[in-house]
Amino acid sequence: QAQLAAPPDRTDLTVLKLAVAESRIAGSLSVVTSGPRTLLRFNLKSALLRLADLPLAAPAATKQAAPGAAQSSPRYVFAARPVSFEGLRSVDAQGSLAVDRLILPSERVLTAVAATVALNNGRLQVAPFAASILGGRIDGKVTIDATPRREPDLAVALNGRGFDLAALLAAFDVPSKVRGGKTDVV
């Protein structure tokens, strides 16, 4: 559901309301087609967003992992399958996103997620980024530089405060007898 306006070289969706399975997204979206690449401008909010509900979250079919390659597990931050950044080169984007409850494909839950996004010719910057997880708060920035004619580069700078150390260790399948206390990660 949305209100649609179409001035020259642009499409504006205001009072945008989108529902997919359990996920709900509201806000505004403009699609500007007058530049070298389509530009998406957005301001989106969601009370609940489950990434598995979104068609974009479905993993692409990949070849079988080589013997001895690291397997996907809660212990690893990234899965052992190739990631394509081609899509970052096809559009530009600017906007903000606020999600009260974000459910990752691993079923881990982040709350109070807030991010500002800028994508220009394959260079994606999410900064500032902030979210609550495992009893604490994380903030920082993530940059993926996949500009044409270069190998993609990922830079992550995060700070975490007030994590429940026992929950943090358990999330990465690290056996522990830790009880109580808060942990900061810089």
PDB file of N, CA and C in Angstrom, residues 11-12 17-18 44 58 64-65 69 77 92 101 113-114 121 123 137 140 160 163 166:
ATOM      1  N   THR A  11      10.072   8.609  -9.262  1.00  0.00           N
ATOM      2  CA  THR A  11       8.839   8.016  -8.750  1.00  0.00           C
ATOM      3  C   THR A  11       8.909   8.086  -7.235  1.00  0.00           C
ATOM      4  N   ASP A  12       7.917   8.671  -6.609  1.00  0.00           N
ATOM      5  CA  ASP A  12       7.880   8.791  -5.151  1.00  0.00           C
ATOM      6  C   ASP A  12       6.781   7.902  -4.592  1.00  0.00           C
ATOM      7  N   LYS A  17       3.577   1.293   2.914  1.00  0.00           N
ATOM      8  CA  LYS A  17       3.351   0.234   3.912  1.00  0.00           C
ATOM      9  C   LYS A  17       3.489  -1.088   3.194  1.00  0.00           C
ATOM     10  N   LEU A  18       4.444  -1.888   3.647  1.00  0.00           N
ATOM     11  CA  LEU A  18       4.745  -3.158   3.017  1.00  0.00           C
ATOM     12  C   LEU A  18       4.667  -4.262   4.051  1.00  0.00           C
ATOM     13  N   LEU A  44      12.877   4.426   6.076  1.00  0.00           N
ATOM     14  CA  LEU A  44      12.043   3.272   6.389  1.00  0.00           C
ATOM     15  C   LEU A  44      12.094   2.929   7.869  1.00  0.00           C
ATOM     16  N   ALA A  58      17.290 -14.644   0.374  1.00  0.00           N
ATOM     17  CA  ALA A  58      17.490 -16.037  -0.028  1.00  0.00           C
ATOM     18  C   ALA A  58      18.877 -16.196  -0.624  1.00  0.00           C
ATOM     19  N   GLN A  64      29.275 -26.762  -4.308  1.00  0.00           N
ATOM     20  CA  GLN A  64      29.564 -27.445  -3.050  1.00  0.00           C
ATOM     21  C   GLN A  64      30.883 -26.927  -2.495  1.00  0.00           C
ATOM     22  N   ALA A  65      30.961 -26.705  -1.186  1.00  0.00           N
ATOM     23  CA  ALA A  65      32.190 -26.216  -0.556  1.00  0.00           C
ATOM     24  C   ALA A  65      33.286 -27.257  -0.714  1.00  0.00           C
ATOM     25  N   ALA A  69      36.916 -27.012   3.851  1.00  0.00           N
ATOM     26  CA  ALA A  69      36.538 -25.598   3.975  1.00  0.00           C
ATOM     27  C   ALA A  69      35.722 -25.410   5.248  1.00  0.00           C
ATOM     28  N   VAL A  77      31.334 -15.809  11.734  1.00  0.00           N
ATOM     29  CA  VAL A  77      30.574 -14.613  11.395  1.00  0.00           C
ATOM     30  C   VAL A  77      30.073 -14.704   9.957  1.00  0.00           C
ATOM     31  N   ASP A  92      22.366   3.337  -6.923  1.00  0.00           N
ATOM     32  CA  ASP A  92      22.876   4.144  -5.818  1.00  0.00           C
ATOM     33  C   ASP A  92      21.740   4.282  -4.811  1.00  0.00           C
ATOM     34  N   ARG A 101      12.755  -4.516  15.992  1.00  0.00           N
ATOM     35  CA  ARG A 101      13.144  -5.918  16.223  1.00  0.00           C
ATOM     36  C   ARG A 101      13.537  -6.539  14.886  1.00  0.00           C
ATOM     37  N   VAL A 113      17.494  -1.137  16.186  1.00  0.00           N
ATOM     38  CA  VAL A 113      18.465  -1.002  15.096  1.00  0.00           C
ATOM     39  C   VAL A 113      18.241   0.339  14.409  1.00  0.00           C
ATOM     40  N   ALA A 114      19.319   1.070  14.197  1.00  0.00           N
ATOM     41  CA  ALA A 114      19.259   2.346  13.471  1.00  0.00           C
ATOM     42  C   ALA A 114      20.472   2.422  12.562  1.00  0.00           C
ATOM     43  N   ASN A 121      27.995   4.015  -6.683  1.00  0.00           N
ATOM     44  CA  ASN A 121      28.827   3.323  -7.663  1.00  0.00           C
ATOM     45  C   ASN A 121      29.564   2.114  -7.073  1.00  0.00           C
ATOM     46  N   ARG A 123      30.165   1.506  -3.803  1.00  0.00           N
ATOM     47  CA  ARG A 123      30.736   1.729  -2.470  1.00  0.00           C
ATOM     48  C   ARG A 123      29.583   1.956  -1.487  1.00  0.00           C
ATOM     49  N   ARG A 137      24.884  -3.028  23.763  1.00  0.00           N
ATOM     50  CA  ARG A 137      24.650  -2.122  22.640  1.00  0.00           C
ATOM     51  C   ARG A 137      25.900  -2.095  21.772  1.00  0.00           C
ATOM     52  N   GLY A 140      28.785   1.547  15.314  1.00  0.00           N
ATOM     53  CA  GLY A 140      29.968   1.666  14.469  1.00  0.00           C
ATOM     54  C   GLY A 140      29.609   1.931  13.034  1.00  0.00           C
ATOM     55  N   GLY A 160      31.260  -2.291  21.252  1.00  0.00           N
ATOM     56  CA  GLY A 160      30.157  -2.886  21.983  1.00  0.00           C
ATOM     57  C   GLY A 160      30.294  -2.613  23.464  1.00  0.00           C
ATOM     58  N   PHE A 163      27.691  -6.003  27.180  1.00  0.00           N
ATOM     59  CA  PHE A 163      27.230  -7.335  26.797  1.00  0.00           C
ATOM     60  C   PHE A 163      27.237  -8.280  27.989  1.00  0.00           C
ATOM     61  N   ALA A 166      28.351 -14.272  29.299  1.00  0.00           N
ATOM     62  CA  ALA A 166      27.905 -15.667  29.153  1.00  0.00           C
ATOM     63  C   ALA A 166      27.080 -15.829  27.881  1.00  0.00           C
TER      64      ALA A 166
END
